[in-house]
PDB file of C-alpha atoms in Angstrom:
ATOM      1  CA  UNK R   6     109.670 -52.604  13.061  1.00  0.00           C
ATOM      2  CA  UNK R   7     107.274 -50.302  14.853  1.00  0.00           C
ATOM      3  CA  UNK R   8     103.886 -49.577  13.457  1.00  0.00           C
ATOM      4  CA  UNK R   9     103.115 -45.932  12.548  1.00  0.00           C
ATOM      5  CA  UNK R  10     101.129 -44.096  15.167  1.00  0.00           C
ATOM      6  CA  UNK R  11      97.735 -42.685  14.269  1.00  0.00           C
ATOM      7  CA  UNK R  12      98.059 -38.856  14.213  1.00  0.00           C
ATOM      8  CA  UNK R  13      94.525 -38.504  15.645  1.00  0.00           C
ATOM      9  CA  UNK R  14      95.498 -40.641  18.628  1.00  0.00           C
ATOM     10  CA  UNK R  15      98.793 -38.782  19.068  1.00  0.00           C
ATOM     11  CA  UNK R  16      97.054 -35.417  18.976  1.00  0.00           C
ATOM     12  CA  UNK R  17      94.325 -36.568  21.355  1.00  0.00           C
ATOM     13  CA  UNK R  18      96.903 -37.950  23.771  1.00  0.00           C
ATOM     14  CA  UNK R  19      98.807 -34.667  23.689  1.00  0.00           C
ATOM     15  CA  UNK R  20      95.604 -32.718  24.401  1.00  0.00           C
ATOM     16  CA  UNK R  21      94.655 -35.090  27.219  1.00  0.00           C
ATOM     17  CA  UNK R  22      98.083 -34.705  28.817  1.00  0.00           C
ATOM     18  CA  UNK R  23      97.950 -30.920  28.496  1.00  0.00           C
ATOM     19  CA  UNK R  24      94.455 -30.858  30.001  1.00  0.00           C
ATOM     20  CA  UNK R  25      95.505 -33.185  32.833  1.00  0.00           C
ATOM     21  CA  UNK R  26      98.466 -30.890  33.557  1.00  0.00           C
ATOM     22  CA  UNK R  27      96.163 -27.849  33.685  1.00  0.00           C
ATOM     23  CA  UNK R  28      93.764 -29.637  36.033  1.00  0.00           C
ATOM     24  CA  UNK R  29      96.619 -30.671  38.335  1.00  0.00           C
ATOM     25  CA  UNK R  30      97.947 -27.104  38.329  1.00  0.00           C
ATOM     26  CA  UNK R  31      94.490 -25.653  38.974  1.00  0.00           C
ATOM     27  CA  UNK R  32      93.807 -27.824  42.015  1.00  0.00           C
ATOM     28  CA  UNK R  33      97.372 -27.536  43.331  1.00  0.00           C
ATOM     29  CA  UNK R  34      97.213 -23.732  43.213  1.00  0.00           C
ATOM     30  CA  UNK R  35      93.881 -23.864  45.055  1.00  0.00           C
ATOM     31  CA  UNK R  36      95.441 -26.287  47.552  1.00  0.00           C
ATOM     32  CA  UNK R  37      92.643 -28.788  46.977  1.00  0.00           C
ATOM     33  CA  UNK R  38      92.712 -32.486  46.176  1.00  0.00           C
ATOM     34  CA  UNK R  39      91.370 -33.018  42.671  1.00  0.00           C
ATOM     35  CA  UNK R  40      88.128 -35.028  42.537  1.00  0.00           C
ATOM     36  CA  UNK R  41      89.779 -37.911  40.686  1.00  0.00           C
ATOM     37  CA  UNK R  42      86.664 -39.580  39.253  1.00  0.00           C
ATOM     38  CA  UNK R  43      85.484 -36.249  37.834  1.00  0.00           C
ATOM     39  CA  UNK R  44      88.974 -35.553  36.447  1.00  0.00           C
ATOM     40  CA  UNK R  45      88.841 -38.876  34.605  1.00  0.00           C
ATOM     41  CA  UNK R  46      85.328 -38.007  33.372  1.00  0.00           C
ATOM     42  CA  UNK R  47      86.660 -34.661  32.114  1.00  0.00           C
ATOM     43  CA  UNK R  48      89.482 -36.401  30.242  1.00  0.00           C
ATOM     44  CA  UNK R  49      86.987 -38.810  28.651  1.00  0.00           C
ATOM     45  CA  UNK R  50      84.709 -35.902  27.738  1.00  0.00           C
ATOM     46  CA  UNK R  51      87.606 -34.070  26.081  1.00  0.00           C
ATOM     47  CA  UNK R  52      88.613 -37.197  24.162  1.00  0.00           C
ATOM     48  CA  UNK R  53      85.060 -37.731  22.916  1.00  0.00           C
ATOM     49  CA  UNK R  54      84.636 -34.130  21.796  1.00  0.00           C
ATOM     50  CA  UNK R  55      88.012 -34.070  20.012  1.00  0.00           C
ATOM     51  CA  UNK R  56      87.324 -37.359  18.208  1.00  0.00           C
ATOM     52  CA  UNK R  57      83.995 -35.937  16.970  1.00  0.00           C
ATOM     53  CA  UNK R  58      85.726 -33.004  15.260  1.00  0.00           C
ATOM     54  CA  UNK R  59      86.593 -32.939  11.577  1.00  0.00           C
ATOM     55  CA  UNK R  60      90.321 -33.430  10.984  1.00  0.00           C
ATOM     56  CA  UNK R  61      90.806 -29.745  10.088  1.00  0.00           C
ATOM     57  CA  UNK R  62      89.408 -28.709  13.468  1.00  0.00           C
ATOM     58  CA  UNK R  63      91.561 -31.265  15.310  1.00  0.00           C
ATOM     59  CA  UNK R  64      94.637 -29.880  13.553  1.00  0.00           C
ATOM     60  CA  UNK R  65      93.621 -26.338  14.512  1.00  0.00           C
ATOM     61  CA  UNK R  66      93.592 -27.334  18.188  1.00  0.00           C
ATOM     62  CA  UNK R  67      97.331 -27.978  17.956  1.00  0.00           C
ATOM     63  CA  UNK R  68      98.035 -24.323  17.179  1.00  0.00           C
ATOM     64  CA  UNK R  69      95.011 -22.425  18.524  1.00  0.00           C
ATOM     65  CA  UNK R  70      95.226 -22.024  22.296  1.00  0.00           C
ATOM     66  CA  UNK R  71      91.844 -20.272  22.437  1.00  0.00           C
ATOM     67  CA  UNK R  72      90.133 -23.216  20.760  1.00  0.00           C
ATOM     68  CA  UNK R  73      91.941 -25.681  23.057  1.00  0.00           C
ATOM     69  CA  UNK R  74      90.808 -23.779  26.142  1.00  0.00           C
ATOM     70  CA  UNK R  75      87.230 -23.730  24.870  1.00  0.00           C
ATOM     71  CA  UNK R  76      87.365 -27.530  24.690  1.00  0.00           C
ATOM     72  CA  UNK R  77      89.048 -27.742  28.092  1.00  0.00           C
ATOM     73  CA  UNK R  78      86.387 -25.523  29.630  1.00  0.00           C
ATOM     74  CA  UNK R  79      83.577 -27.493  28.007  1.00  0.00           C
ATOM     75  CA  UNK R  80      85.027 -30.783  29.287  1.00  0.00           C
ATOM     76  CA  UNK R  81      85.514 -29.242  32.748  1.00  0.00           C
ATOM     77  CA  UNK R  82      81.852 -28.286  32.865  1.00  0.00           C
ATOM     78  CA  UNK R  83      80.303 -31.358  31.214  1.00  0.00           C
ATOM     79  CA  UNK R  84      82.233 -33.731  33.494  1.00  0.00           C
ATOM     80  CA  UNK R  85      80.813 -32.156  36.636  1.00  0.00           C
ATOM     81  CA  UNK R  86      84.146 -30.748  37.819  1.00  0.00           C
ATOM     82  CA  UNK R  87      82.564 -27.314  38.165  1.00  0.00           C
ATOM     83  CA  UNK R  88      80.216 -28.767  40.795  1.00  0.00           C
ATOM     84  CA  UNK R  89      82.959 -30.285  42.947  1.00  0.00           C
ATOM     85  CA  UNK R  90      84.382 -28.184  45.804  1.00  0.00           C
ATOM     86  CA  UNK R  91      81.883 -25.565  44.608  1.00  0.00           C
ATOM     87  CA  UNK R  92      81.554 -23.615  47.857  1.00  0.00           C
ATOM     88  CA  UNK R  93      85.282 -23.512  48.518  1.00  0.00           C
ATOM     89  CA  UNK R  94      86.274 -22.589  44.960  1.00  0.00           C
ATOM     90  CA  UNK R  95      83.497 -20.000  44.631  1.00  0.00           C
ATOM     91  CA  UNK R  96      84.893 -18.269  47.720  1.00  0.00           C
ATOM     92  CA  UNK R  97      88.429 -18.434  46.381  1.00  0.00           C
ATOM     93  CA  UNK R  98      87.346 -17.216  42.929  1.00  0.00           C
ATOM     94  CA  UNK R  99      85.986 -14.022  44.439  1.00  0.00           C
ATOM     95  CA  UNK R 100      89.533 -13.048  45.410  1.00  0.00           C
ATOM     96  CA  UNK R 101      91.431 -14.097  42.293  1.00  0.00           C
ATOM     97  CA  UNK R 102      94.510 -11.978  42.961  1.00  0.00           C
ATOM     98  CA  UNK R 103      95.485 -14.232  45.865  1.00  0.00           C
ATOM     99  CA  UNK R 104      95.155 -17.377  43.757  1.00  0.00           C
ATOM    100  CA  UNK R 105      98.175 -16.707  41.549  1.00  0.00           C
ATOM    101  CA  UNK R 106      96.668 -18.662  38.665  1.00  0.00           C
ATOM    102  CA  UNK R 107      97.575 -18.094  35.018  1.00  0.00           C
ATOM    103  CA  UNK R 108      94.968 -16.060  33.113  1.00  0.00           C
ATOM    104  CA  UNK R 109      93.754 -19.113  31.164  1.00  0.00           C
ATOM    105  CA  UNK R 110      92.335 -20.629  34.348  1.00  0.00           C
ATOM    106  CA  UNK R 111      89.842 -17.784  34.492  1.00  0.00           C
ATOM    107  CA  UNK R 112      87.630 -19.935  32.254  1.00  0.00           C
ATOM    108  CA  UNK R 113      87.427 -22.597  34.961  1.00  0.00           C
ATOM    109  CA  UNK R 114      86.815 -20.035  37.722  1.00  0.00           C
ATOM    110  CA  UNK R 115      83.984 -18.374  35.773  1.00  0.00           C
ATOM    111  CA  UNK R 116      82.081 -21.667  35.864  1.00  0.00           C
ATOM    112  CA  UNK R 117      81.943 -21.401  39.669  1.00  0.00           C
ATOM    113  CA  UNK R 118      80.640 -17.859  39.609  1.00  0.00           C
ATOM    114  CA  UNK R 119      77.877 -18.412  37.060  1.00  0.00           C
TER     115      UNK R 119
END
């Protein structure tokens, strides 16, 4: 008999996988190798911030894309990802139309232009 899975862990894993997918997409669209250590730091940062939330807020992340992206952006910045490939990505961010990135990724690009 399998043991029931902790919903907090399930939700955190789902968020981590979604965030990892977005990071892979972001770097693939920019045609850059992701800085793997910083990606792992970003995933740990996201996990820590999600675990610190009250359960109501964690549940809201499942349905509120804006809130999820705020956490993704915060983890992106706090992990140091926004400092990696800075010169290259800053140049690319100035001509966003050529990047063909979904609108959500604007939050990551803004970190390079600030």
